[in-house]
Amino acid sequence: RLLTSKRAPREEPVAPFPFLCRCQVLLSFCRYYFPCQRWLAVEEDDGQIVRELVPVDEAFVKKDSENEGQSPATLGLEQKAKSTTYTVKVKTGDKKNAGTDANVFITLYGSKDDTGIVSLKASKINKNKFERGKVDEFTVESVDIGDLKKIKIGHDNKGNSTGWFLEWVEIDAPSLGQCLKFPCGRWLDKSEDDGAIERIIFPAELQTEEYIPFVPYEIMVYTSDIFGAGTDADVFIVLYGNDGICTRQKSLCLNKREQRMYFERNSVNQFIVELEDVGDMIEKIRIGHNGGGLNSGWHLDRVTIRRLLPNGK
């Protein structure tokens, strides 16, 4: 588990600076490669400042590095295939003083392992997190922890208004094909209820949704090298397989900041996304944008898509 702090193993840094990570560890005369090529920054990527990395075979890295420009993409896909991405939605209750300014954290416990303490720092929906009656959405990425059994959620009781009324937590794991609801309906407040500021919550079985698991795809988007080719719009894609099977429409950027950064003239942008499995053959794609932003017109050169088959190729 890669940490950016030298303090206690389960803690995360309070004020990290954005940086890209590429690690290589030498242990017992054996070289282990832990590809990352992701941001560890609240304002970048999915907002995570701690990532769990799994090693890839050295021969795989050397073989792939022979083709310039392909190594980061291939390693990104390999890494994604070995990890699980959880979408965590948190509902703050609609009660007086229900919101909190404290730092909220969560731990996911599975049948094999747990995620460790993950700070919920970057909400995809609200700038001010955990306000009364609001739902916040976060991304948690981890190596395989098995079937999700329970969660622990709490806060550090720091800030001007620390008490928090938690309504529920919903966790969606597309690669597992499961969406679980964890009802709470209690205070996490030293002056309310039983005074606890952490709670262990189990999923409500009757509210669990199951669907066909998603698979990771590597999507490379090439913007043309002509005047005005770039766009600030929200670019989306749909994949079509055999027998009319298709994915849902997926935005390639996570936020407006990424929309301004990506799809510039003569640029190549890589995305590793989890989508519905359309089979071994992709018959066609539909790609476009919403026409938003200051410069929405876009000249697209080409798109390449890869996925790992069940045998790992």
mmCIF file of C-alpha atoms in Angstrom:
data_model
loop_
_atom_site.group_PDB
_atom_site.id
_atom_site.type_symbol
_atom_site.label_atom_id
_atom_site.label_comp_id
_atom_site.label_asym_id
_atom_site.label_seq_id
_atom_site.Cartn_x
_atom_site.Cartn_y
_atom_site.Cartn_z
ATOM 1 C CA ARG A 1 0.000 0.000 0.000
ATOM 2 C CA LEU A 2 1.607 3.246 -1.159
ATOM 3 C CA LEU A 3 1.548 6.089 1.357
ATOM 4 C CA THR A 4 2.695 9.682 0.966
ATOM 5 C CA SER A 5 3.427 10.153 4.664
ATOM 6 C CA LYS A 6 5.980 8.614 7.037
ATOM 7 C CA ARG A 7 3.584 8.706 9.945
ATOM 8 C CA ALA A 8 1.269 5.890 11.087
ATOM 9 C CA PRO A 9 0.586 3.406 8.224
ATOM 10 C CA ARG A 10 -3.163 3.984 8.215
ATOM 11 C CA GLU A 11 -2.993 7.807 8.237
ATOM 12 C CA GLU A 12 -3.060 10.122 5.241
ATOM 13 C CA PRO A 13 -1.281 13.489 4.885
ATOM 14 C CA VAL A 14 -3.269 16.591 5.799
ATOM 15 C CA ALA A 15 -2.098 18.927 3.024
ATOM 16 C CA PRO A 16 -0.536 16.952 0.147
ATOM 17 C CA PHE A 17 1.028 18.579 -2.893
ATOM 18 C CA PRO A 18 0.033 17.199 -6.321
ATOM 19 C CA PHE A 19 2.570 14.850 -7.852
ATOM 20 C CA LEU A 20 2.699 11.933 -10.226
ATOM 21 C CA CYS A 21 3.916 8.624 -8.873
ATOM 22 C CA ARG A 22 6.137 6.021 -10.456
ATOM 23 C CA CYS A 23 7.650 3.487 -8.090
ATOM 24 C CA GLN A 24 10.162 0.709 -8.369
ATOM 25 C CA VAL A 25 11.195 -1.251 -5.259
ATOM 26 C CA LEU A 26 14.218 -3.540 -4.901
ATOM 27 C CA LEU A 27 13.657 -6.370 -2.445
ATOM 28 C CA SER A 28 15.866 -9.449 -1.876
ATOM 29 C CA PHE A 29 17.600 -8.969 -5.230
ATOM 30 C CA CYS A 30 14.236 -9.236 -7.006
ATOM 31 C CA ARG A 31 12.868 -6.206 -8.803
ATOM 32 C CA TYR A 32 9.177 -5.456 -8.352
ATOM 33 C CA TYR A 33 7.412 -2.991 -10.628
ATOM 34 C CA PHE A 34 4.478 -1.050 -9.201
ATOM 35 C CA PRO A 35 3.078 1.085 -12.038
ATOM 36 C CA CYS A 36 0.940 4.031 -11.036
ATOM 37 C CA GLN A 37 0.875 6.888 -13.585
ATOM 38 C CA ARG A 38 -2.001 8.506 -11.694
ATOM 39 C CA TRP A 39 -2.327 11.735 -9.737
ATOM 40 C CA LEU A 40 -2.282 11.717 -5.948
ATOM 41 C CA ALA A 41 -4.057 15.040 -5.476
ATOM 42 C CA VAL A 42 -7.438 16.209 -4.234
ATOM 43 C CA GLU A 43 -7.969 18.476 -7.244
ATOM 44 C CA GLU A 44 -6.818 15.961 -9.895
ATOM 45 C CA ASP A 45 -8.062 12.655 -11.316
ATOM 46 C CA ASP A 46 -10.492 11.003 -8.874
ATOM 47 C CA GLY A 47 -9.331 13.064 -5.882
ATOM 48 C CA GLN A 48 -7.482 10.275 -4.063
ATOM 49 C CA ILE A 49 -4.193 11.051 -2.281
ATOM 50 C CA VAL A 50 -3.395 7.418 -1.398
ATOM 51 C CA ARG A 51 -3.315 4.531 -3.880
ATOM 52 C CA GLU A 52 -2.839 0.807 -3.525
ATOM 53 C CA LEU A 53 -0.492 -0.583 -6.168
ATOM 54 C CA VAL A 54 0.001 -4.182 -7.291
ATOM 55 C CA PRO A 55 3.180 -5.422 -9.006
ATOM 56 C CA VAL A 56 3.375 -6.422 -12.671
ATOM 57 C CA ASP A 57 5.808 -8.868 -14.202
ATOM 58 C CA GLU A 58 9.230 -7.412 -15.127
ATOM 59 C CA ALA A 59 9.195 -9.205 -18.474
ATOM 60 C CA PHE A 60 5.847 -7.594 -19.238
ATOM 61 C CA VAL A 61 7.275 -4.135 -18.541
ATOM 62 C CA LYS A 62 10.412 -4.707 -20.663
ATOM 63 C CA LYS A 63 8.439 -6.145 -23.552
ATOM 64 C CA ASP A 64 6.000 -3.280 -23.500
ATOM 65 C CA SER A 65 8.692 -0.589 -23.194
ATOM 66 C CA GLU A 66 10.144 -1.681 -26.531
ATOM 67 C CA ASN A 67 7.231 0.157 -28.171
ATOM 68 C CA GLU A 68 7.621 3.816 -27.277
ATOM 69 C CA GLY A 69 4.514 5.536 -26.039
ATOM 70 C CA GLN A 70 2.608 2.343 -25.241
ATOM 71 C CA SER A 71 4.044 1.441 -21.847
ATOM 72 C CA PRO A 72 1.975 3.896 -19.722
ATOM 73 C CA ALA A 73 -1.261 2.888 -21.434
ATOM 74 C CA THR A 74 -0.638 -0.835 -21.143
ATOM 75 C CA LEU A 75 0.464 -0.649 -17.517
ATOM 76 C CA GLY A 76 -2.556 1.510 -16.695
ATOM 77 C CA LEU A 77 -4.881 -1.131 -18.064
ATOM 78 C CA GLU A 78 -3.014 -3.905 -16.256
ATOM 79 C CA GLN A 79 -3.252 -1.994 -12.985
ATOM 80 C CA LYS A 80 -6.945 -1.230 -13.403
ATOM 81 C CA ALA A 81 -7.755 -4.890 -14.083
ATOM 82 C CA LYS A 82 -6.275 -5.843 -10.704
ATOM 83 C CA SER A 83 -8.082 -3.203 -8.672
ATOM 84 C CA THR A 84 -11.652 -2.401 -7.717
ATOM 85 C CA THR A 85 -13.159 1.075 -7.985
ATOM 86 C CA TYR A 86 -15.939 1.907 -5.526
ATOM 87 C CA THR A 87 -18.303 4.838 -5.941
ATOM 88 C CA VAL A 88 -19.242 5.952 -2.434
ATOM 89 C CA LYS A 89 -22.340 8.117 -1.932
ATOM 90 C CA VAL A 90 -22.926 9.637 1.499
ATOM 91 C CA LYS A 91 -26.247 11.185 2.556
ATOM 92 C CA THR A 92 -26.249 13.731 5.389
ATOM 93 C CA GLY A 93 -29.560 13.847 7.258
ATOM 94 C CA ASP A 94 -32.073 16.668 6.883
ATOM 95 C CA LYS A 95 -31.964 17.768 10.521
ATOM 96 C CA LYS A 96 -30.917 20.945 12.270
ATOM 97 C CA ASN A 97 -27.109 21.066 12.583
ATOM 98 C CA ALA A 98 -26.834 17.753 10.725
ATOM 99 C CA GLY A 99 -23.853 18.857 8.602
ATOM 100 C CA THR A 100 -20.228 18.683 9.707
ATOM 101 C CA ASP A 101 -16.985 20.542 9.082
ATOM 102 C CA ALA A 102 -14.896 17.696 10.470
ATOM 103 C CA ASN A 103 -12.685 15.426 8.338
ATOM 104 C CA VAL A 104 -14.691 12.328 7.429
ATOM 105 C CA PHE A 105 -13.084 8.956 6.756
ATOM 106 C CA ILE A 106 -14.265 5.486 5.769
ATOM 107 C CA THR A 107 -12.908 1.932 5.807
ATOM 108 C CA LEU A 108 -14.357 -0.824 3.614
ATOM 109 C CA TYR A 109 -14.116 -4.367 4.976
ATOM 110 C CA GLY A 110 -14.265 -7.334 2.616
ATOM 111 C CA SER A 111 -14.043 -11.099 2.979
ATOM 112 C CA LYS A 112 -10.306 -11.012 2.119
ATOM 113 C CA ASP A 113 -8.979 -7.668 3.321
ATOM 114 C CA ASP A 114 -9.874 -4.053 4.016
ATOM 115 C CA THR A 115 -9.060 -0.740 2.341
ATOM 116 C CA GLY A 116 -7.541 0.892 5.385
ATOM 117 C CA ILE A 117 -8.630 4.381 6.398
ATOM 118 C CA VAL A 118 -9.611 6.496 3.387
ATOM 119 C CA SER A 119 -10.288 10.208 3.844
ATOM 120 C CA LEU A 120 -13.342 11.440 1.937
ATOM 121 C CA LYS A 121 -11.836 14.699 0.689
ATOM 122 C CA ALA A 122 -13.015 15.379 -2.877
ATOM 123 C CA SER A 123 -16.777 15.262 -3.412
ATOM 124 C CA LYS A 124 -17.728 15.019 -7.085
ATOM 125 C CA ILE A 125 -21.019 16.819 -6.459
ATOM 126 C CA ASN A 126 -20.622 19.516 -3.817
ATOM 127 C CA LYS A 127 -17.806 21.960 -3.093
ATOM 128 C CA ASN A 128 -18.871 22.067 0.564
ATOM 129 C CA LYS A 129 -19.080 18.483 1.729
ATOM 130 C CA PHE A 130 -21.474 16.915 4.237
ATOM 131 C CA GLU A 131 -24.026 19.719 4.375
ATOM 132 C CA ARG A 132 -27.567 19.220 5.695
ATOM 133 C CA GLY A 133 -29.762 17.114 3.388
ATOM 134 C CA LYS A 134 -27.045 16.746 0.714
ATOM 135 C CA VAL A 135 -25.609 13.682 -1.014
ATOM 136 C CA ASP A 136 -21.847 13.633 -1.653
ATOM 137 C CA GLU A 137 -20.070 11.268 -4.029
ATOM 138 C CA PHE A 138 -16.500 9.975 -3.723
ATOM 139 C CA THR A 139 -14.229 7.454 -5.420
ATOM 140 C CA VAL A 140 -12.345 4.784 -3.479
ATOM 141 C CA GLU A 141 -9.947 2.489 -5.321
ATOM 142 C CA SER A 142 -8.438 -0.616 -3.798
ATOM 143 C CA VAL A 143 -6.941 -3.991 -4.631
ATOM 144 C CA ASP A 144 -9.268 -6.974 -4.290
ATOM 145 C CA ILE A 145 -10.746 -7.092 -0.775
ATOM 146 C CA GLY A 146 -13.339 -9.738 -1.655
ATOM 147 C CA ASP A 147 -17.066 -9.430 -1.042
ATOM 148 C CA LEU A 148 -17.924 -6.235 0.832
ATOM 149 C CA LYS A 149 -19.152 -7.137 4.329
ATOM 150 C CA LYS A 150 -19.269 -3.913 6.341
ATOM 151 C CA ILE A 151 -17.925 -0.379 6.583
ATOM 152 C CA LYS A 152 -16.631 1.874 9.336
ATOM 153 C CA ILE A 153 -17.265 5.582 8.903
ATOM 154 C CA GLY A 154 -16.489 8.471 11.209
ATOM 155 C CA HIS A 155 -14.771 11.820 11.609
ATOM 156 C CA ASP A 156 -11.919 13.413 13.589
ATOM 157 C CA ASN A 157 -14.156 15.806 15.588
ATOM 158 C CA LYS A 158 -12.137 18.823 14.367
ATOM 159 C CA GLY A 159 -13.594 22.105 13.088
ATOM 160 C CA ASN A 160 -16.192 24.677 14.103
ATOM 161 C CA SER A 161 -19.202 22.368 13.675
ATOM 162 C CA THR A 162 -18.235 18.746 14.188
ATOM 163 C CA GLY A 163 -21.472 16.903 14.982
ATOM 164 C CA TRP A 164 -22.853 14.948 12.024
ATOM 165 C CA PHE A 165 -26.112 13.127 11.348
ATOM 166 C CA LEU A 166 -25.437 10.374 8.808
ATOM 167 C CA GLU A 167 -28.509 9.096 6.959
ATOM 168 C CA TRP A 168 -26.977 6.382 4.786
ATOM 169 C CA VAL A 169 -23.991 5.285 2.695
ATOM 170 C CA GLU A 170 -24.320 3.676 -0.731
ATOM 171 C CA ILE A 171 -21.391 1.835 -2.318
ATOM 172 C CA ASP A 172 -21.387 0.834 -5.982
ATOM 173 C CA ALA A 173 -18.686 -1.522 -7.300
ATOM 174 C CA PRO A 174 -19.125 -1.852 -11.101
ATOM 175 C CA SER A 175 -16.356 -4.445 -11.502
ATOM 176 C CA LEU A 176 -18.190 -6.652 -8.967
ATOM 177 C CA GLY A 177 -21.670 -5.908 -10.284
ATOM 178 C CA GLN A 178 -22.995 -4.864 -6.858
ATOM 179 C CA CYS A 179 -24.523 -1.772 -5.300
ATOM 180 C CA LEU A 180 -25.004 -1.960 -1.526
ATOM 181 C CA LYS A 181 -26.873 0.343 0.846
ATOM 182 C CA PHE A 182 -25.653 0.907 4.419
ATOM 183 C CA PRO A 183 -28.432 2.590 6.446
ATOM 184 C CA CYS A 184 -27.406 4.574 9.522
ATOM 185 C CA GLY A 185 -29.876 7.267 10.645
ATOM 186 C CA ARG A 186 -27.827 8.231 13.714
ATOM 187 C CA TRP A 187 -25.651 11.026 15.047
ATOM 188 C CA LEU A 188 -21.885 10.892 15.005
ATOM 189 C CA ASP A 189 -21.514 13.501 17.710
ATOM 190 C CA LYS A 190 -19.975 13.445 21.164
ATOM 191 C CA SER A 191 -22.917 15.430 22.550
ATOM 192 C CA GLU A 192 -25.700 13.438 20.835
ATOM 193 C CA ASP A 193 -26.997 9.859 20.846
ATOM 194 C CA ASP A 194 -24.379 7.578 22.461
ATOM 195 C CA GLY A 195 -21.522 10.026 21.902
ATOM 196 C CA ALA A 196 -19.779 7.922 19.239
ATOM 197 C CA ILE A 197 -18.053 9.640 16.298
ATOM 198 C CA GLU A 198 -17.383 6.368 14.447
ATOM 199 C CA ARG A 199 -19.867 3.684 13.472
ATOM 200 C CA ILE A 200 -19.643 0.225 11.953
ATOM 201 C CA ILE A 201 -22.504 -0.346 9.519
ATOM 202 C CA PHE A 202 -23.637 -3.505 7.749
ATOM 203 C CA PRO A 203 -25.404 -3.584 4.359
ATOM 204 C CA ALA A 204 -29.175 -3.930 4.096
ATOM 205 C CA GLU A 205 -29.586 -7.163 2.136
ATOM 206 C CA LEU A 206 -33.019 -6.266 0.785
ATOM 207 C CA GLN A 207 -31.607 -3.053 -0.728
ATOM 208 C CA THR A 208 -28.636 -4.718 -2.447
ATOM 209 C CA GLU A 209 -28.674 -4.467 -6.242
ATOM 210 C CA GLU A 210 -26.805 -6.912 -8.474
ATOM 211 C CA TYR A 211 -26.007 -6.521 -12.167
ATOM 212 C CA ILE A 212 -23.548 -7.780 -14.789
ATOM 213 C CA PRO A 213 -20.014 -6.746 -13.721
ATOM 214 C CA PHE A 214 -18.192 -4.065 -15.694
ATOM 215 C CA VAL A 215 -14.765 -4.520 -17.312
ATOM 216 C CA PRO A 216 -11.934 -1.981 -17.783
ATOM 217 C CA TYR A 217 -11.250 -0.444 -21.189
ATOM 218 C CA GLU A 218 -8.293 1.661 -22.253
ATOM 219 C CA ILE A 219 -9.477 4.494 -24.508
ATOM 220 C CA MET A 220 -6.922 6.648 -26.349
ATOM 221 C CA VAL A 221 -8.297 9.814 -27.951
ATOM 222 C CA TYR A 222 -6.258 11.667 -30.587
ATOM 223 C CA THR A 223 -7.190 15.290 -31.341
ATOM 224 C CA SER A 224 -6.177 16.588 -34.790
ATOM 225 C CA ASP A 225 -3.344 19.031 -35.458
ATOM 226 C CA ILE A 226 -5.297 21.821 -37.147
ATOM 227 C CA PHE A 227 -6.284 25.301 -36.029
ATOM 228 C CA GLY A 228 -9.119 25.275 -33.469
ATOM 229 C CA ALA A 229 -9.159 21.479 -33.184
ATOM 230 C CA GLY A 230 -9.379 21.379 -29.366
ATOM 231 C CA THR A 231 -12.538 21.461 -27.264
ATOM 232 C CA ASP A 232 -13.586 22.369 -23.715
ATOM 233 C CA ALA A 233 -16.867 20.471 -24.013
ATOM 234 C CA ASP A 234 -17.882 17.332 -22.111
ATOM 235 C CA VAL A 235 -16.777 14.463 -24.374
ATOM 236 C CA PHE A 236 -18.644 11.158 -24.103
ATOM 237 C CA ILE A 237 -18.418 7.722 -25.676
ATOM 238 C CA VAL A 238 -20.605 4.632 -26.205
ATOM 239 C CA LEU A 239 -19.229 1.207 -27.190
ATOM 240 C CA TYR A 240 -21.222 -1.262 -29.302
ATOM 241 C CA GLY A 241 -20.609 -5.013 -29.426
ATOM 242 C CA ASN A 242 -22.285 -7.970 -31.108
ATOM 243 C CA ASP A 243 -26.055 -8.565 -31.020
ATOM 244 C CA GLY A 244 -26.863 -4.928 -30.262
ATOM 245 C CA ILE A 245 -25.093 -4.912 -26.877
ATOM 246 C CA CYS A 246 -23.820 -1.468 -25.919
ATOM 247 C CA THR A 247 -22.488 0.419 -22.925
ATOM 248 C CA ARG A 248 -24.111 3.367 -21.257
ATOM 249 C CA GLN A 249 -23.013 6.826 -22.387
ATOM 250 C CA LYS A 250 -19.842 7.615 -20.458
ATOM 251 C CA SER A 251 -18.236 11.031 -19.985
ATOM 252 C CA LEU A 252 -14.464 10.716 -20.317
ATOM 253 C CA CYS A 253 -13.682 13.659 -18.013
ATOM 254 C CA LEU A 254 -14.454 13.549 -14.314
ATOM 255 C CA ASN A 255 -14.950 17.291 -13.918
ATOM 256 C CA LYS A 256 -14.838 20.662 -15.701
ATOM 257 C CA ARG A 257 -11.198 21.101 -14.801
ATOM 258 C CA GLU A 258 -10.313 18.016 -16.843
ATOM 259 C CA GLN A 259 -12.500 19.247 -19.696
ATOM 260 C CA ARG A 260 -10.321 22.357 -19.915
ATOM 261 C CA MET A 261 -7.085 20.332 -19.704
ATOM 262 C CA TYR A 262 -7.827 17.529 -22.161
ATOM 263 C CA PHE A 263 -8.603 17.346 -25.895
ATOM 264 C CA GLU A 264 -6.175 20.110 -26.862
ATOM 265 C CA ARG A 265 -4.891 20.488 -30.408
ATOM 266 C CA ASN A 266 -2.534 17.648 -31.453
ATOM 267 C CA SER A 267 -2.922 15.911 -28.074
ATOM 268 C CA VAL A 268 -3.294 12.276 -27.056
ATOM 269 C CA ASN A 269 -5.402 11.556 -23.974
ATOM 270 C CA GLN A 270 -5.632 8.220 -22.219
ATOM 271 C CA PHE A 271 -8.632 7.069 -20.179
ATOM 272 C CA ILE A 272 -9.040 3.815 -18.237
ATOM 273 C CA VAL A 273 -12.774 3.393 -17.661
ATOM 274 C CA GLU A 274 -15.056 0.634 -16.416
ATOM 275 C CA LEU A 275 -17.985 -0.079 -18.709
ATOM 276 C CA GLU A 276 -20.413 -2.878 -19.504
ATOM 277 C CA ASP A 277 -18.826 -5.903 -21.195
ATOM 278 C CA VAL A 278 -19.754 -5.741 -24.901
ATOM 279 C CA GLY A 279 -17.845 -8.909 -25.765
ATOM 280 C CA ASP A 280 -14.535 -9.617 -27.461
ATOM 281 C CA MET A 281 -15.441 -7.623 -30.587
ATOM 282 C CA ILE A 282 -16.281 -3.921 -30.678
ATOM 283 C CA GLU A 283 -18.430 -3.320 -33.745
ATOM 284 C CA LYS A 284 -18.532 0.470 -33.536
ATOM 285 C CA ILE A 285 -18.411 3.429 -31.168
ATOM 286 C CA ARG A 286 -20.379 6.638 -30.787
ATOM 287 C CA ILE A 287 -18.355 9.608 -29.585
ATOM 288 C CA GLY A 288 -19.365 13.233 -29.234
ATOM 289 C CA HIS A 289 -19.762 16.110 -26.819
ATOM 290 C CA ASN A 290 -22.452 18.254 -25.210
ATOM 291 C CA GLY A 291 -21.587 21.481 -27.042
ATOM 292 C CA GLY A 292 -20.677 23.256 -23.807
ATOM 293 C CA GLY A 293 -17.677 25.369 -22.874
ATOM 294 C CA LEU A 294 -16.103 28.395 -24.503
ATOM 295 C CA ASN A 295 -14.647 26.438 -27.420
ATOM 296 C CA SER A 296 -16.874 23.448 -28.062
ATOM 297 C CA GLY A 297 -15.991 22.650 -31.687
ATOM 298 C CA TRP A 298 -13.696 19.623 -31.890
ATOM 299 C CA HIS A 299 -11.712 17.999 -34.705
ATOM 300 C CA LEU A 300 -11.203 14.355 -33.781
ATOM 301 C CA ASP A 301 -8.425 12.422 -35.527
ATOM 302 C CA ARG A 302 -8.954 8.883 -34.208
ATOM 303 C CA VAL A 303 -9.745 6.686 -31.208
ATOM 304 C CA THR A 304 -8.103 3.420 -30.169
ATOM 305 C CA ILE A 305 -9.640 1.039 -27.615
ATOM 306 C CA ARG A 306 -8.178 -2.004 -25.876
ATOM 307 C CA ARG A 307 -9.408 -4.329 -23.177
ATOM 308 C CA LEU A 308 -7.929 -7.273 -21.282
ATOM 309 C CA LEU A 309 -9.440 -10.617 -22.215
ATOM 310 C CA PRO A 310 -10.095 -13.237 -19.498
ATOM 311 C CA ASN A 311 -6.673 -14.811 -20.187
ATOM 312 C CA GLY A 312 -4.990 -11.495 -19.363
ATOM 313 C CA LYS A 313 -4.057 -10.575 -22.940
#
